[in-house]
Amino acid sequence: MRNQFLRFLVLIGLNACNPVFNGAIVRQPATTPKVNPANPVSVMIYKDNEFGAEWLKKSNAESLILKAKDGTTLHGYYIRNDRPSKQLVILIHGHRADARMMAKYAVLYQHLGYNVFMADNRAHGSSEGEYIGMGWLDRLDYLEWIDILIKKLGKDTKIVLHGVSMGGATVLMMSGEALPSQIKAIVEDSGYTSVHDELSHQINNLYHIPTFPLLNLASSKTKDKAGYSFEEASALEAVKRSKTPTLFIHGEQDNYNPVWMAQKLYEAANCPKELWIVPGALHAMSYHDQPEQYRETVAKFLKKYTAK
């Protein structure tokens, strides 16, 4: 009887964590972003989606396909610069977005003379997958993409990784891996220290719900279903092993991934590094708010490490 009661309590707990698990991890049907005129981030996402869809149609992008090691089929887009170039940027999008949302960053890098690669992360866009990797699974997918791109473009290719929001956390998680010598620099914008910290902030500070035991149960369910826990998916631990020069960018008023995360990541990073906290900027809005300074800051940083 006691064992049955315990199983009953576990079942209740697992069901109780479904809003967290489903909201953060489970793939949702693709929909056009709805705009909330009162929310600047919502307006930006809507405009980025429209611009990205139109830009990608006109970009003459070459479609690339990767069969990941777990069998998941992933889709990416390679856009060659109009001028011959041995520089490549890999742009990585955020949570429940897709490659199109990185189009404005692609334009930035095209003006800097870079070829561009953007992919739909697993469980996003045209890529397969039932569960979102939150950067942790994606870091391994992008290592496979990098191998493909080096074979395609040559061993003398100079590669920059640039991610925003979940994409920012992804490039930092990648930084803790054994990266090929072609990776010259990383630009991280609005990322989080760990999946646990990010979701804890969401639950506790935005929705005012106690994190225990919901977050623990959701993490256990994610481990069972997707193969990773929220605690192990840590950009903070990864940057401690990093040797890749990294530019950290974060909005001062980011209420999604608060600015203390950027400061903590910067302090922990064991690599050449710079930190730019953008005054007044909300989540992932630094480029939107200060486009000229954003371009100049990125270009100046990258010149140090890609000109060699």
Coordinates of C-alpha atoms in Angstrom, one line a residue:
M1 CA 0.0 0.0 0.0
R2 CA 2.8 2.4 0.9
N3 CA 4.6 1.8 -2.4
Q4 CA 1.3 2.4 -4.3
F5 CA 0.9 5.7 -2.4
L6 CA 4.5 6.7 -3.3
R7 CA 3.9 5.9 -6.9
F8 CA 0.7 8.0 -6.8
L9 CA 2.6 11.0 -5.4
V10 CA 5.3 10.6 -8.1
L11 CA 2.6 10.5 -10.8
I12 CA 1.0 13.7 -9.4
G13 CA 4.4 15.4 -9.3
L14 CA 5.2 14.5 -12.9
N15 CA 1.9 15.8 -14.1
A16 CA 2.3 19.0 -12.1
C17 CA 5.6 19.7 -13.8
N18 CA 4.0 19.4 -17.3
P19 CA 3.5 23.2 -17.7
V20 CA 7.2 23.7 -17.3
F21 CA 8.3 20.7 -19.4
N22 CA 5.8 21.4 -22.2
G23 CA 6.4 25.1 -22.1
A24 CA 10.2 24.9 -22.3
I25 CA 11.1 21.6 -23.8
V26 CA 8.3 20.1 -26.0
R27 CA 8.1 21.1 -29.6
Q28 CA 5.0 23.2 -30.4
P29 CA 3.3 23.6 -33.8
A30 CA 4.8 26.3 -35.9
T31 CA 2.8 29.6 -35.8
T32 CA 3.3 33.1 -37.0
P33 CA 4.4 35.3 -34.0
K34 CA 1.6 37.4 -32.6
V35 CA 2.4 41.0 -32.0
N36 CA 1.7 42.8 -28.7
P37 CA 2.0 46.5 -29.5
A38 CA 2.6 47.3 -25.9
N39 CA 5.6 44.9 -25.7
P40 CA 8.7 46.1 -27.6
V41 CA 10.3 42.6 -27.6
S42 CA 7.1 41.2 -29.2
V43 CA 7.1 43.9 -31.8
M44 CA 10.7 43.2 -32.6
I45 CA 10.1 39.4 -32.9
Y46 CA 7.2 40.0 -35.3
K47 CA 9.3 42.4 -37.5
D48 CA 12.3 40.1 -37.5
N49 CA 10.2 37.1 -38.6
E50 CA 8.7 39.1 -41.5
F51 CA 12.1 40.5 -42.5
G52 CA 13.8 37.2 -42.2
A53 CA 11.3 35.3 -44.3
E54 CA 11.6 37.8 -47.1
W55 CA 15.3 38.1 -46.9
L56 CA 15.9 34.3 -47.0
K57 CA 13.8 34.1 -50.2
K58 CA 16.0 36.6 -51.9
S59 CA 19.3 35.4 -50.5
N60 CA 20.0 32.6 -52.9
A61 CA 20.6 30.4 -49.9
E62 CA 22.0 26.9 -50.4
S63 CA 20.1 24.3 -48.4
L64 CA 22.2 21.9 -46.3
I65 CA 21.1 18.9 -44.5
L66 CA 22.7 17.2 -41.5
K67 CA 21.8 13.8 -40.1
A68 CA 22.8 14.2 -36.5
K69 CA 24.4 11.3 -34.6
D70 CA 21.1 10.5 -32.9
G71 CA 19.4 10.2 -36.4
T72 CA 17.6 13.6 -36.2
T73 CA 17.5 15.4 -39.6
L74 CA 18.5 19.1 -39.3
H75 CA 18.3 21.8 -41.9
G76 CA 20.6 24.7 -42.5
Y77 CA 21.2 27.5 -45.0
Y78 CA 24.5 28.7 -46.4
I79 CA 24.7 32.2 -48.0
R80 CA 27.8 33.0 -49.9
N81 CA 29.1 36.6 -49.8
D82 CA 29.1 38.5 -53.0
R83 CA 32.8 39.0 -52.6
P84 CA 35.2 36.0 -52.3
S85 CA 35.8 35.4 -48.6
K86 CA 37.4 32.9 -46.3
Q87 CA 35.4 34.2 -43.3
L88 CA 32.3 32.5 -42.1
V89 CA 29.8 33.3 -39.3
I90 CA 27.5 30.7 -37.8
L91 CA 24.4 32.4 -36.5
I92 CA 22.4 30.6 -33.9
H93 CA 18.8 31.5 -33.0
G94 CA 16.8 31.5 -29.8
H95 CA 14.1 29.5 -28.1
R96 CA 11.1 28.8 -30.3
A97 CA 12.5 30.8 -33.2
D98 CA 14.3 29.6 -36.4
A99 CA 17.1 30.6 -38.7
R100 CA 15.0 33.4 -40.3
M101 CA 15.1 35.3 -37.1
M102 CA 18.8 35.8 -37.5
A103 CA 18.6 37.5 -40.9
K104 CA 19.4 41.0 -39.6
Y105 CA 22.6 39.7 -38.1
A106 CA 23.3 38.0 -41.4
V107 CA 23.1 41.3 -43.1
L108 CA 25.5 42.8 -40.5
Y109 CA 28.1 40.1 -41.3
Q110 CA 27.6 40.3 -45.0
H111 CA 28.6 43.9 -44.8
L112 CA 31.7 42.8 -42.9
G113 CA 32.6 40.4 -45.7
Y114 CA 31.5 37.1 -44.2
N115 CA 29.8 34.1 -45.7
V116 CA 26.8 33.1 -43.5
F117 CA 25.5 29.9 -42.2
M118 CA 22.2 29.6 -40.2
A119 CA 20.4 26.5 -39.2
D120 CA 17.0 25.6 -37.7
N121 CA 17.9 24.0 -34.3
R122 CA 16.4 20.6 -33.5
A123 CA 12.7 20.9 -32.7
H124 CA 12.6 24.2 -34.5
G125 CA 11.7 25.3 -38.0
S126 CA 12.3 22.8 -40.8
S127 CA 14.5 20.5 -38.6
E128 CA 13.2 17.3 -37.0
G129 CA 13.1 16.7 -33.3
E130 CA 10.4 16.5 -30.6
Y131 CA 12.4 18.0 -27.7
I132 CA 14.2 21.4 -27.6
G133 CA 17.9 21.1 -26.7
M134 CA 18.2 24.5 -24.8
G135 CA 21.7 24.8 -26.2
W136 CA 23.0 21.6 -24.6
L137 CA 22.0 19.2 -27.3
D138 CA 22.5 21.9 -29.9
R139 CA 26.1 22.4 -29.1
L140 CA 26.8 18.9 -30.4
D141 CA 24.7 19.4 -33.5
Y142 CA 26.7 22.5 -34.3
L143 CA 30.0 20.8 -33.9
E144 CA 28.8 18.4 -36.6
W145 CA 27.7 21.4 -38.8
I146 CA 31.2 22.9 -38.3
D147 CA 32.8 19.7 -39.7
I148 CA 30.6 19.8 -42.7
L149 CA 31.3 23.5 -43.3
I150 CA 35.1 23.1 -43.0
K151 CA 35.0 20.3 -45.5
K152 CA 32.9 22.4 -47.8
L153 CA 34.8 25.7 -47.5
G154 CA 38.3 24.5 -46.7
K155 CA 40.6 24.2 -43.7
D156 CA 41.7 27.8 -44.1
T157 CA 38.2 29.1 -43.3
K158 CA 38.0 31.5 -40.3
I159 CA 34.8 30.9 -38.3
V160 CA 32.9 33.1 -35.9
L161 CA 30.1 31.8 -33.7
H162 CA 27.3 34.3 -32.9
G163 CA 24.3 33.4 -30.9
V164 CA 21.4 35.3 -29.4
S165 CA 19.3 34.3 -26.3
M166 CA 19.3 30.5 -26.3
G167 CA 21.7 30.8 -29.2
G168 CA 24.0 32.8 -26.9
A169 CA 23.9 30.1 -24.4
T170 CA 24.6 27.6 -27.2
V171 CA 27.8 29.2 -28.4
L172 CA 29.0 29.4 -24.8
M173 CA 28.2 25.7 -24.2
M174 CA 30.2 25.0 -27.4
S175 CA 33.1 27.0 -26.1
G176 CA 33.8 24.3 -23.4
E177 CA 34.2 21.7 -26.1
A178 CA 37.4 20.8 -28.1
L179 CA 36.8 23.3 -30.9
P180 CA 38.7 23.1 -34.2
S181 CA 41.4 25.7 -34.9
Q182 CA 39.1 27.4 -37.5
I183 CA 36.9 28.8 -34.7
K184 CA 38.5 32.2 -34.1
A185 CA 35.9 34.1 -31.9
I186 CA 32.5 34.0 -30.3
V187 CA 29.9 36.7 -30.0
E188 CA 27.3 35.9 -27.2
D189 CA 24.2 38.1 -26.9
S190 CA 21.6 37.7 -24.1
G191 CA 22.5 34.1 -23.1
Y192 CA 21.9 32.4 -19.8
T193 CA 24.2 30.8 -17.2
S194 CA 22.4 27.5 -17.2
V195 CA 19.0 26.1 -18.1
H196 CA 18.3 25.6 -14.4
D197 CA 19.0 29.3 -13.7
E198 CA 17.0 30.5 -16.7
L199 CA 13.9 28.5 -15.9
S200 CA 14.2 29.2 -12.2
H201 CA 14.2 32.9 -13.0
Q202 CA 11.2 32.5 -15.2
I203 CA 9.2 30.5 -12.7
N204 CA 10.1 32.5 -9.6
N205 CA 10.5 36.1 -10.7
L206 CA 8.2 36.4 -13.7
Y207 CA 5.4 34.0 -12.6
H208 CA 5.9 34.2 -8.8
I209 CA 5.6 30.4 -8.4
P210 CA 8.0 28.4 -6.1
T211 CA 10.6 26.5 -8.2
F212 CA 10.6 23.5 -5.9
P213 CA 9.6 20.8 -6.7
L214 CA 8.3 21.8 -10.2
L215 CA 11.8 22.6 -11.7
N216 CA 13.3 19.4 -10.2
L217 CA 10.6 17.2 -11.6
A218 CA 10.7 19.0 -15.0
S219 CA 14.4 18.5 -15.1
S220 CA 14.0 14.7 -14.3
K221 CA 11.4 14.4 -17.0
T222 CA 13.7 16.2 -19.5
K223 CA 16.5 13.8 -18.6
D224 CA 14.2 10.9 -19.3
K225 CA 12.7 12.2 -22.5
A226 CA 15.4 14.4 -24.0
G227 CA 18.6 13.0 -22.5
Y228 CA 19.8 15.9 -20.4
S229 CA 19.0 17.7 -17.1
F230 CA 18.7 21.4 -16.5
E231 CA 21.7 21.4 -14.1
E232 CA 24.1 19.8 -16.5
A233 CA 23.1 22.2 -19.3
S234 CA 25.5 24.9 -18.0
A235 CA 27.1 27.6 -20.1
L236 CA 28.8 28.8 -16.9
E237 CA 30.7 25.6 -16.5
A238 CA 31.6 25.5 -20.2
V239 CA 33.2 29.0 -20.3
K240 CA 35.5 28.0 -17.5
R241 CA 37.1 25.6 -20.0
S242 CA 37.0 28.1 -22.9
K243 CA 40.0 29.3 -24.8
T244 CA 38.1 31.1 -27.6
P245 CA 38.0 34.9 -27.5
T246 CA 34.4 35.9 -26.5
L247 CA 32.4 39.1 -26.7
F248 CA 29.6 39.2 -24.2
I249 CA 26.6 41.5 -25.0
H250 CA 23.6 41.9 -22.7
G251 CA 20.8 44.3 -22.2
E252 CA 20.9 46.2 -18.9
Q253 CA 17.1 45.8 -18.5
D254 CA 16.8 42.2 -19.7
N255 CA 14.1 40.7 -17.5
Y256 CA 14.2 37.3 -19.3
N257 CA 17.8 36.5 -18.8
P258 CA 18.9 39.1 -16.2
V259 CA 22.1 41.0 -16.5
W260 CA 23.7 39.3 -13.6
M261 CA 24.0 36.2 -15.8
A262 CA 26.2 38.0 -18.3
Q263 CA 28.3 39.4 -15.5
K264 CA 28.7 36.0 -14.0
L265 CA 29.6 34.4 -17.3
Y266 CA 32.1 37.1 -18.1
E267 CA 33.8 36.7 -14.8
A268 CA 34.0 32.9 -15.1
A269 CA 35.2 32.9 -18.8
N270 CA 38.8 31.6 -19.0
C271 CA 39.6 33.2 -22.4
P272 CA 40.3 36.6 -24.0
K273 CA 37.0 38.5 -23.4
E274 CA 35.1 41.7 -23.5
L275 CA 31.7 42.7 -21.9
W276 CA 29.3 45.2 -23.3
I277 CA 26.2 46.0 -21.1
V278 CA 23.8 48.0 -23.3
P279 CA 22.1 50.7 -21.2
G280 CA 18.3 50.3 -21.1
A281 CA 18.1 47.4 -23.5
L282 CA 15.5 44.7 -23.0
H283 CA 16.0 41.0 -23.8
A284 CA 17.9 40.5 -27.1
M285 CA 17.2 44.1 -28.1
S286 CA 20.7 45.5 -28.0
Y287 CA 21.1 45.4 -31.8
H288 CA 17.7 46.9 -32.3
D289 CA 18.4 49.7 -29.8
Q290 CA 21.9 50.6 -30.8
P291 CA 22.6 49.2 -34.3
E292 CA 25.6 51.4 -35.2
Q293 CA 27.4 50.8 -31.9
Y294 CA 26.5 47.1 -32.1
R295 CA 28.1 46.8 -35.6
E296 CA 31.1 48.8 -34.5
T297 CA 31.6 46.8 -31.3
V298 CA 31.3 43.4 -33.1
A299 CA 33.5 44.5 -36.0
K300 CA 36.3 45.9 -33.7
F301 CA 36.3 42.8 -31.5
L302 CA 36.4 40.3 -34.4
K303 CA 39.1 42.2 -36.2
K304 CA 41.5 41.4 -33.4
Y305 CA 41.1 37.7 -33.9
T306 CA 40.2 37.1 -37.5
A307 CA 42.8 39.4 -39.2
K308 CA 45.7 37.1 -38.2

